[in-house]
Coordinates of C-alpha atoms in Angstrom, one line a residue:
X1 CA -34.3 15.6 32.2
X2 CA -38.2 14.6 33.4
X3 CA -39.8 11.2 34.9
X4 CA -40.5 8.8 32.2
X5 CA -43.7 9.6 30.7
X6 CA -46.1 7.1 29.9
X7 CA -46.8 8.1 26.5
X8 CA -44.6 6.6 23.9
X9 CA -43.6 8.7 20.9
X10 CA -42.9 7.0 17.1
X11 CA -39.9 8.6 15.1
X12 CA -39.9 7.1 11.6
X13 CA -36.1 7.6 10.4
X14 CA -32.8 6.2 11.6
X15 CA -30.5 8.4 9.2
X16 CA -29.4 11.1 10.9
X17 CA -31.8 13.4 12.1
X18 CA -34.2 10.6 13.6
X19 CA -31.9 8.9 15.9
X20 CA -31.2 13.1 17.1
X21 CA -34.8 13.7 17.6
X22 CA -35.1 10.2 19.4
X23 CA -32.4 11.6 21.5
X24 CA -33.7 14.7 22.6
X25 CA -37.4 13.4 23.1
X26 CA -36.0 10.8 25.4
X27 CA -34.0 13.4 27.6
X28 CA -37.8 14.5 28.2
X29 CA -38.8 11.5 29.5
X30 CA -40.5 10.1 26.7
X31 CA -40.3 6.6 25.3
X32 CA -39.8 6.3 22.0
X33 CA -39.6 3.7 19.4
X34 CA -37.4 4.3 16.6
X35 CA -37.9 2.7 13.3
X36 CA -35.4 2.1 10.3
X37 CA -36.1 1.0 6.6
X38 CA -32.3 -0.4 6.0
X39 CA -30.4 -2.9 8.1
X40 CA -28.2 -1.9 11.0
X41 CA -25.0 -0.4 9.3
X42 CA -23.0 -0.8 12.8
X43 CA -23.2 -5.0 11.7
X44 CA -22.6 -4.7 8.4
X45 CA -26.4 -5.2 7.4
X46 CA -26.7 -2.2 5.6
X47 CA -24.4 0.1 3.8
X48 CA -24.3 4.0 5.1
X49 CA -27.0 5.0 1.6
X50 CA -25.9 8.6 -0.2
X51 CA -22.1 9.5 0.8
X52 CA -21.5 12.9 0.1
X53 CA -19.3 13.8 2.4
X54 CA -21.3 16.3 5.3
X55 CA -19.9 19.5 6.5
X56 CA -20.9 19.9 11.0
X57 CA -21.1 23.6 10.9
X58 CA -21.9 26.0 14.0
X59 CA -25.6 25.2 14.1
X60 CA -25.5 21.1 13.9
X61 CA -22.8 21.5 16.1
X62 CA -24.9 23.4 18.7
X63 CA -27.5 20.4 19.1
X64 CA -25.4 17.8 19.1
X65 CA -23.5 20.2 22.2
X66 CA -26.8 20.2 23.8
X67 CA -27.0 16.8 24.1
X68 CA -23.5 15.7 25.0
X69 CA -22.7 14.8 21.8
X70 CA -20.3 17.0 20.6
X71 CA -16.7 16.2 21.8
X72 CA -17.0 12.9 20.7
X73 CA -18.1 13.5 17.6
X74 CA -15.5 15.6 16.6
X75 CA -12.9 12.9 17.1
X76 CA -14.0 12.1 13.5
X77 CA -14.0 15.1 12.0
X78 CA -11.7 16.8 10.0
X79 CA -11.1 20.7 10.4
X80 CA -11.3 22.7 6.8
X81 CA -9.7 26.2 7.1
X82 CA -11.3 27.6 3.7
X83 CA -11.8 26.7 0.0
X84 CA -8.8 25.6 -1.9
X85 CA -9.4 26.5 -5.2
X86 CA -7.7 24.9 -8.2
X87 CA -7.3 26.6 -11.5
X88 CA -7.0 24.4 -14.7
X89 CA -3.0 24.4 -14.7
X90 CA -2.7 22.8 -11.2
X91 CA -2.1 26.0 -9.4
X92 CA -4.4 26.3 -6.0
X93 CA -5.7 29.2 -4.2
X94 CA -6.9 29.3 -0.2
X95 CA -10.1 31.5 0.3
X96 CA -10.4 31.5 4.0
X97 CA -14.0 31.0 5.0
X98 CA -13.8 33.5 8.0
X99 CA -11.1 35.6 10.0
X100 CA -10.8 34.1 13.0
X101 CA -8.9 31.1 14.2
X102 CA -12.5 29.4 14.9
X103 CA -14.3 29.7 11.9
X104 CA -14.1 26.9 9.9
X105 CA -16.4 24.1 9.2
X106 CA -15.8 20.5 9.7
X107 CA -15.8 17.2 7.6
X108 CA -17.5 14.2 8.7
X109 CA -18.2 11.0 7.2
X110 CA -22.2 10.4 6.7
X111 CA -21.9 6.9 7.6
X112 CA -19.4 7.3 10.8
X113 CA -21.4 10.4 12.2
X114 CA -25.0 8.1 11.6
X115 CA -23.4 4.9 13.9
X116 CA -22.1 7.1 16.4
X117 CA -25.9 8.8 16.3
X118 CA -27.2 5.3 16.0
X119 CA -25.0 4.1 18.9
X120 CA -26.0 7.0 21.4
X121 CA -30.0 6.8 21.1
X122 CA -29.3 3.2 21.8
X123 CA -27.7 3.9 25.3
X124 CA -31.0 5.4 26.6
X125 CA -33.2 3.1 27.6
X126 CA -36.4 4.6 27.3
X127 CA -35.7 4.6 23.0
X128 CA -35.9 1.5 20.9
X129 CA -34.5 0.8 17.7
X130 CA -36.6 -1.5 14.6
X131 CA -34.3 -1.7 12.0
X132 CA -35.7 -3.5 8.2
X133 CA -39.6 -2.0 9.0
X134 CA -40.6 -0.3 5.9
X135 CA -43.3 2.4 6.3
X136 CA -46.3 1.4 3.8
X137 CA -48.7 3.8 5.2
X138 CA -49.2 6.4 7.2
X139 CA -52.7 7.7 8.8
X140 CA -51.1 11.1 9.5
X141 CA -54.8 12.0 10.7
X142 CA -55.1 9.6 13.5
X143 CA -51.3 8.8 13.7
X144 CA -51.1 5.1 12.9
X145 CA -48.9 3.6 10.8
X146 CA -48.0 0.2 9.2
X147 CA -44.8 -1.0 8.7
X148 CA -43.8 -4.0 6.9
X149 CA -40.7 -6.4 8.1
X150 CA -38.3 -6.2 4.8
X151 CA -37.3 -9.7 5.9
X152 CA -40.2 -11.4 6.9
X153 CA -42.8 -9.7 5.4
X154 CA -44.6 -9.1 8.3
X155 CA -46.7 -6.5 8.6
X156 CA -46.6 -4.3 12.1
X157 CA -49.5 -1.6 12.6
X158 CA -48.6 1.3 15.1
X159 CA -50.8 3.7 17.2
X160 CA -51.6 5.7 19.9
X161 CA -48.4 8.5 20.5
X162 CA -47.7 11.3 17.9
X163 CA -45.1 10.5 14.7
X164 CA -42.7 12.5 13.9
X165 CA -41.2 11.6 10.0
X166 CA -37.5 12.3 9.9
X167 CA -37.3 9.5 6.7
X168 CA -35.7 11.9 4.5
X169 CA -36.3 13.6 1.2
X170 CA -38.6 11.2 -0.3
X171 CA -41.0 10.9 2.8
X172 CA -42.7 8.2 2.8
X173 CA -45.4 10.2 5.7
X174 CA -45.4 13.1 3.9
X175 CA -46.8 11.3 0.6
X176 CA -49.3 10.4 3.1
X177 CA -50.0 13.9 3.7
X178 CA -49.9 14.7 0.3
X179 CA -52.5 12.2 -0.5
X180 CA -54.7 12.7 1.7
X181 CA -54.3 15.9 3.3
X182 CA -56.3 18.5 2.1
X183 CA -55.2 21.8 0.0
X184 CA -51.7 20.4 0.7
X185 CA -48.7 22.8 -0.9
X186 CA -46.0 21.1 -2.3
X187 CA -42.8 22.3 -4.4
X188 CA -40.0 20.1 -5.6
X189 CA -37.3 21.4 -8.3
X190 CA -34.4 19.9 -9.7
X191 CA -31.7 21.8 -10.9
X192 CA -30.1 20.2 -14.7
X193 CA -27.1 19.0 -12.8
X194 CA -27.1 16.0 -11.3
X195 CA -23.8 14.3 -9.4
X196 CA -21.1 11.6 -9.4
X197 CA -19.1 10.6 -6.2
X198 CA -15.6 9.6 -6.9
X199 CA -12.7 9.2 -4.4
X200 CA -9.3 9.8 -4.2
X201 CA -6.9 7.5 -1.9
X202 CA -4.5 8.1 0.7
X203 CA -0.8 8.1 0.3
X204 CA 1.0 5.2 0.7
X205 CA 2.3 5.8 3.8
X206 CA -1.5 6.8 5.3
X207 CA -1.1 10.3 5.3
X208 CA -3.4 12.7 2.5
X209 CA -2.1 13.6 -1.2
X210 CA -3.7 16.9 -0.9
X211 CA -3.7 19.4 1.5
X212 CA -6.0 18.2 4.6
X213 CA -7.5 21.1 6.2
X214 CA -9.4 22.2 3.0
X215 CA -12.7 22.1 1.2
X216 CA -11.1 21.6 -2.2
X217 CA -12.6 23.3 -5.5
X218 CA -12.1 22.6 -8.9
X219 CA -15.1 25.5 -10.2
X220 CA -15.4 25.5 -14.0
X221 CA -18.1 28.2 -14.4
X222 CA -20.8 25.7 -15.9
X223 CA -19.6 23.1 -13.7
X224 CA -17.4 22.0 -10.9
X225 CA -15.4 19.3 -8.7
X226 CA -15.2 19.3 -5.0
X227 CA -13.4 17.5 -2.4
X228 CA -13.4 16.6 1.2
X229 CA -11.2 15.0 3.7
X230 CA -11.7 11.3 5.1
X231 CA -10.3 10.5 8.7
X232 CA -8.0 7.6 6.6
X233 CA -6.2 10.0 4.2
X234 CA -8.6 9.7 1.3
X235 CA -10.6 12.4 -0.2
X236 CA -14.6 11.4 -1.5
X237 CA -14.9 13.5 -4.6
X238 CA -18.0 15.0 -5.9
X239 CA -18.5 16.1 -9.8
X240 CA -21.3 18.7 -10.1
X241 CA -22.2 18.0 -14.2
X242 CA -24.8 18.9 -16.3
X243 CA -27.6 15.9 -17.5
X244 CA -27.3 17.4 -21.1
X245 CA -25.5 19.7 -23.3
X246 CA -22.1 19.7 -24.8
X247 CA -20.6 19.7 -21.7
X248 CA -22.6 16.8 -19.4
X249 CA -23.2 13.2 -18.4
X250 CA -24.5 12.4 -21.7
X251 CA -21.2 12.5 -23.2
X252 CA -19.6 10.7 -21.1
X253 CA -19.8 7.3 -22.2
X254 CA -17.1 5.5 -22.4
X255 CA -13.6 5.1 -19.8
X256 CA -11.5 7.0 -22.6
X257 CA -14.6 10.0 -22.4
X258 CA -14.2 10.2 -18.4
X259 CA -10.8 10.3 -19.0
X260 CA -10.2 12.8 -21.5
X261 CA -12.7 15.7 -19.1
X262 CA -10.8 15.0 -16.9
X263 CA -7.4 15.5 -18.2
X264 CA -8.9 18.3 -19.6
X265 CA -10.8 19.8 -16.6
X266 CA -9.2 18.6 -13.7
X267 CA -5.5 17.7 -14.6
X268 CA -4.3 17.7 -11.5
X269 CA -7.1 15.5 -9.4
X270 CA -6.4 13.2 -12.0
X271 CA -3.2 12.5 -11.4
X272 CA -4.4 11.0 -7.8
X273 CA -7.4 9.0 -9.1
X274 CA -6.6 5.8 -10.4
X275 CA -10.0 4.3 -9.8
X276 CA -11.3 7.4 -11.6
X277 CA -13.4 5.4 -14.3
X278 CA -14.2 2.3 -12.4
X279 CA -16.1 5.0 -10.0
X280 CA -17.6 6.8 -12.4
X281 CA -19.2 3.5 -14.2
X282 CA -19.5 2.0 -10.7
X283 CA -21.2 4.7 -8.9
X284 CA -24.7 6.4 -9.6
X285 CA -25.3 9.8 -10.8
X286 CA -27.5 11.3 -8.1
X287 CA -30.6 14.0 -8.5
X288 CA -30.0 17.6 -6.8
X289 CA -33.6 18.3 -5.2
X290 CA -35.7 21.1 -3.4
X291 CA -38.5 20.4 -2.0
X292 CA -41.0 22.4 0.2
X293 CA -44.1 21.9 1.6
X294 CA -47.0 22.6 4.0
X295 CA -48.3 22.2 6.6
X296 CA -45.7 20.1 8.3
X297 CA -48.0 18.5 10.4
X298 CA -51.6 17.4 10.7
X299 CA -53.0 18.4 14.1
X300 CA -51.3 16.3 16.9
X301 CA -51.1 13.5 15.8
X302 CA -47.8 13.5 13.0
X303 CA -45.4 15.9 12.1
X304 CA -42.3 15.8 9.7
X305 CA -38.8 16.8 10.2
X306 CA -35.3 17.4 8.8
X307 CA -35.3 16.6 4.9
X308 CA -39.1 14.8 5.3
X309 CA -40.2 19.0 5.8
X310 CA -37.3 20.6 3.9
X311 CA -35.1 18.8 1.7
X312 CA -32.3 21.1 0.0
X313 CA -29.5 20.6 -2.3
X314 CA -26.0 20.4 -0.5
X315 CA -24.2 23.7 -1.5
X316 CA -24.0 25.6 1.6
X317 CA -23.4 22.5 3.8
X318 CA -26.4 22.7 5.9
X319 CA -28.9 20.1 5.3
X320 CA -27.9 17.9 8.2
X321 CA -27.2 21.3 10.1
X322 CA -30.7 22.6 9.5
X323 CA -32.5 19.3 10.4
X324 CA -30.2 19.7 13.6
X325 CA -31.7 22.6 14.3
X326 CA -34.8 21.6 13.7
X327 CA -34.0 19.7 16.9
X328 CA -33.0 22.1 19.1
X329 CA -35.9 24.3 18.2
X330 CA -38.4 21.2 19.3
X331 CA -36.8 21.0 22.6
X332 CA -37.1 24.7 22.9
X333 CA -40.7 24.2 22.1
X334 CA -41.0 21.2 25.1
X335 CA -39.3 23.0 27.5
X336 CA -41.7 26.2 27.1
X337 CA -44.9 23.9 27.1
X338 CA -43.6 22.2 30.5
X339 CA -45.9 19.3 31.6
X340 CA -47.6 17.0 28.8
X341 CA -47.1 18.9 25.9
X342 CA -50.2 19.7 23.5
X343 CA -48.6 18.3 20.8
X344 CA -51.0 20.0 18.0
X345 CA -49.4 23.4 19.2
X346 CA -46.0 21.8 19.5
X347 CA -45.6 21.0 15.9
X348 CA -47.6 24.2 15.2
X349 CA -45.3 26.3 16.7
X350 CA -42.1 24.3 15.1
X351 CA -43.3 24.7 11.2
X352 CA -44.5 28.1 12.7
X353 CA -40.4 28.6 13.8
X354 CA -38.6 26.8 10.9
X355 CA -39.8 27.1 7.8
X356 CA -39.2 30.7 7.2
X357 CA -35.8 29.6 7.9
X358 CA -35.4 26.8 5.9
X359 CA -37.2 28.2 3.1
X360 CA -34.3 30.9 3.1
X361 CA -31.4 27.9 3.2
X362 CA -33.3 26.0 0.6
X363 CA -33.0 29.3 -1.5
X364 CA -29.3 30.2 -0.3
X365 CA -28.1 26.7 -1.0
X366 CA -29.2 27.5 -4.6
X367 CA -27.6 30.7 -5.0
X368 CA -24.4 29.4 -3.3
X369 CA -24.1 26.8 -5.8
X370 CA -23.4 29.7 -8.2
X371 CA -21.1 31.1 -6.2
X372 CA -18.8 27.8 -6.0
X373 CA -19.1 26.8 -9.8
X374 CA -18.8 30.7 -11.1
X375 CA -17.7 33.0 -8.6
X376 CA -14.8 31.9 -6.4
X377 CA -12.5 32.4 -9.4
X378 CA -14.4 36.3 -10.6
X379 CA -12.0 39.4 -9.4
X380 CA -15.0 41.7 -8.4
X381 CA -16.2 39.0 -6.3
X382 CA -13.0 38.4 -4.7
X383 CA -12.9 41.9 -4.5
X384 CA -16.4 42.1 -2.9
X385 CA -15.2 39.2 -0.5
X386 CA -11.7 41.4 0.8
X387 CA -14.1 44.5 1.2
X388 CA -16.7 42.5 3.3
X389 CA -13.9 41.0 5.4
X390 CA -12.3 45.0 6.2
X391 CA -16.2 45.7 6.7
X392 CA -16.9 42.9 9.2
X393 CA -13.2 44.0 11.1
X394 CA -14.5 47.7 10.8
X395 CA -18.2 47.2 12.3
X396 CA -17.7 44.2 14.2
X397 CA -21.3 42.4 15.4
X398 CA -23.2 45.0 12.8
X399 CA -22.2 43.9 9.5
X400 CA -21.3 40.1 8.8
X401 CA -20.3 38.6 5.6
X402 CA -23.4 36.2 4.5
X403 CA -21.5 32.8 4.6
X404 CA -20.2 34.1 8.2
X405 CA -23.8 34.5 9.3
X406 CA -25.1 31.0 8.0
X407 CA -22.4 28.9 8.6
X408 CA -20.9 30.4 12.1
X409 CA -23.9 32.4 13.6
X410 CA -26.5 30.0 15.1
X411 CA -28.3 32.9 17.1
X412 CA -29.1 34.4 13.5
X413 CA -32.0 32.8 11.5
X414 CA -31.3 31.5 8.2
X415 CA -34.5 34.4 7.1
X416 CA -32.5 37.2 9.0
X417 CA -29.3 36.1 7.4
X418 CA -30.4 35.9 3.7
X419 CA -32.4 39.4 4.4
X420 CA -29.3 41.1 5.9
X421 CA -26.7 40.2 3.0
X422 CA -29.4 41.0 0.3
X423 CA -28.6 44.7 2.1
X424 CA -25.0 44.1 2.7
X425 CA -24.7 43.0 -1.1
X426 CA -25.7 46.1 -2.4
X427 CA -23.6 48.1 0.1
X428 CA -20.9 46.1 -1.4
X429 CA -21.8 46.8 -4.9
X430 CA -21.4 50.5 -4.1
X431 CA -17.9 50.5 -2.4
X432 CA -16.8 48.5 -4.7
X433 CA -17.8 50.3 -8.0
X434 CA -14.6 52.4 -8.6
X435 CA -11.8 50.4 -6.7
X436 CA -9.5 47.1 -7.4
X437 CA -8.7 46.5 -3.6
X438 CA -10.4 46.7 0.0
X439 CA -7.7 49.7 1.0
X440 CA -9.3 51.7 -1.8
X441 CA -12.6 51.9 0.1
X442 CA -14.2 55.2 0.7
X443 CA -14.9 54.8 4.8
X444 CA -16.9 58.1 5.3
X445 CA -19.3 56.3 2.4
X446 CA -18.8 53.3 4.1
X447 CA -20.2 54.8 7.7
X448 CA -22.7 56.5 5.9
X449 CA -24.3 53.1 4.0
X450 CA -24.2 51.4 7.8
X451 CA -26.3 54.0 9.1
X452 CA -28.8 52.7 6.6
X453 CA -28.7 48.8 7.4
X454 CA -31.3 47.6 9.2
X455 CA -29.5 44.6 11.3
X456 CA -32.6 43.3 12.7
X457 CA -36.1 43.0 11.3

């Protein structure tokens, strides 16, 4: 996009959103060095880390768009249509995410999507890739850094361009801001859940034992079991559990314990998991985290991005898709500033951008975990659901069902979004008060209640 600049710009982070940010800085012209804790996964040196299977929704698939990046991507995705909701005797439900043909959301493996990511930075050749360089420190300051060779030991000190920390939720930079930045705000809270990945395999013949096209839900009001499609016919399974209490991890001890849930709870998944204890035992039970914090950056000279800024737990499917964003508001940013950017105001201007906006997800992704484990199975919230739908057909543009706006509506913040359905939710509340179905709804109150919306701050 611009001559090759001769500053050279340090992205620590080659999950997914560092290899994206090394991306769009060198369409600018920058050069940029790229550095990675783990091995290179494309040569079997590392393994792809946490697995939970990602959903690409409208706003990750915008950046990667901007870039080029999105038709091939979606080779390796999987379309989901809506939740498919299964009851405790095996019977299954489909709750459409939107109404139109071109609202659903899309599975992706975490590993696949980081190698083609990985793959792409490396075909520019103004972006270089260190893979096994540890961050130890972090001058966020003066923006050096010193990274240590996991394989050699040796110890590489780096200086000069700005940093931007894309390492993820436990930042290595930003405990470096946190150490030594002063007055520095941060917030991290766990919910008492934490979560076990399980799988189920294809078919014999390839093909999937479940229906494909479907985010698959087993809710259980105090707890749940999800599923998402793999390119090869397999399903990775995720169980949602309490840490204690009569119903959680700690009594599940033994294969006969695992067993018995889940013959209890989840019947029917059962029946296609035959590696269901080996898994369980096998595979870790992983923490659900929030975390916040400010200022994002320190001057010029260092700034984090993606999880390293705003880490949130995975319920509304957009923690890869909000670190995407994060992205595409950056190169919004360098494309205003024109020239050599001042990057103090650059990174300024980005938290100054984003973290309404990801503050509202972090919250969101909360609430929406509530709505999978509890609601998706509660009449008056199906009911509220049917009535939003004949709302959003009624008053098209004006009022939009909340998941609609965060998962399909790019060119509406996550902070306008969660404002507008705390209105829409009450307008719901009140149609819905006396009626048992969306045909029942009083449409001269209905006008009257949209008069009263405010659709933009």
């Amino acid at each position: 996009m611009n001559e090759t600049k001769k500053e050279t710009l340090h992205v620590i982070g080659g999950g997914l959103v560092g290899p994206l940010t090394a991306i769009y800085l060198a369409r600018r012209g920058f050069d940029v060095k790229l550095y990675e804790r783990r091995g290179d996964m494309r040569r079997g040196d590392a393994d792809a880390g946490r697995s939970i299977n990602l959903a690409l929704t409208a706003r990750g698939l915008k950046a990667l768009e901007r870039v080029g990046l999105k038709e091939e991507i979606m080779k390796i995705t999987i379309p989901m249509t809506g939740r498919m909701v299964h009851d405790r005797a095996g019977k299954t439900e489909l709750q459409p995410y939107g109404q139109k043909e071109d609202e659903v959301i899309y599975a992706a493996s975490r590993g696949l999507l980081n190698i083609m990511l990985l793959d792409a930075a490396e075909s520019y050749e103004n972006i270089t890739i260190l893979f096994h360089q540890r961050c130890l420190e972090c001058d966020v300051e003066n923006g050096s850094a010193v990274f240590e060779d996991i394989n050699s030991g040796a110890k590489t000190e780096i200086s000069g361009g700005p940093i931007i920390a894309a390492d993820g939720a436990w930042s290595a930079v930003r405990k470096s801001m946190l150490e030594n930045v002063p007055n520095y705000n941060y917030a991290q809270s766990f919910l008492d859940y934490g979560y076990k990945e399980l799988e189920i395999p294809p078919a014999e013949n390839g093909g999937f034992l479940m229906e494909k096209n479907a985010l698959h839900i087993w809710p259980r009001n105090a707890y749940m079991l999800i599923a998402l499609p793999n390119t090869d016919g397999s399903f990775t399974c995720t169980l949602f559990y309490p840490y204690k209490g009569e119903n959680s991890f700690a009594h599940l001890q033994t294969p006969e314990d695992v067993t018995a849930f889940f013959k209890r709870d989840f019947a029917d998944a059962l029946e296609l998991m035959p590696t269901l204890t080996d898994d369980f035992f096998d595979n870790p039970t992983g923490a659900l985290a929030t975390i916040k914090c400010s200022p994002w950056h320190d001057g010029g000279k260092c700034c984090l991005i993606g999880d390293a800024a705003h880490a949130i737990v995975p319920f509304f499917a957009q923690g890869m898709n909000s670190g995407f964003e994060d992205c595409v508001v950056l190169d919004d940013i360098l494309e205003a500033a024109g020239g050599t950017p001042d990057w103090a105001d650059v990174f300024a201007r980005l938290e100054t951008s984003r973290k309404p906006n990801t503050d509202a997800i972090a919250d969101m992704a909360v609430e929406n975990f509530t709505e999978m484990r509890d609601s998706v199975t509660d009449p008056h919230f199906l009911l509220k659901k049917e009535a939003g739908f004949a709302l959003e057909k009624r008053y098209p543009g004006k009022f939009i069902p909340r998941y609609s706006m965060v998962i399909f509506h790019p060119e509406i913040p996550y902070a306008e979004a969660r404002r507008r359905s705390i209105e829409q939710d009450a307008m719901l509340e009140e149609l819905c008060r006396d009626i048992q179905t969306a045909e029942q709804i009083d449409w001269n109150k209905a006008d009257a209640l949209m008069q009263e919306l405010s659709i933009a701050a």
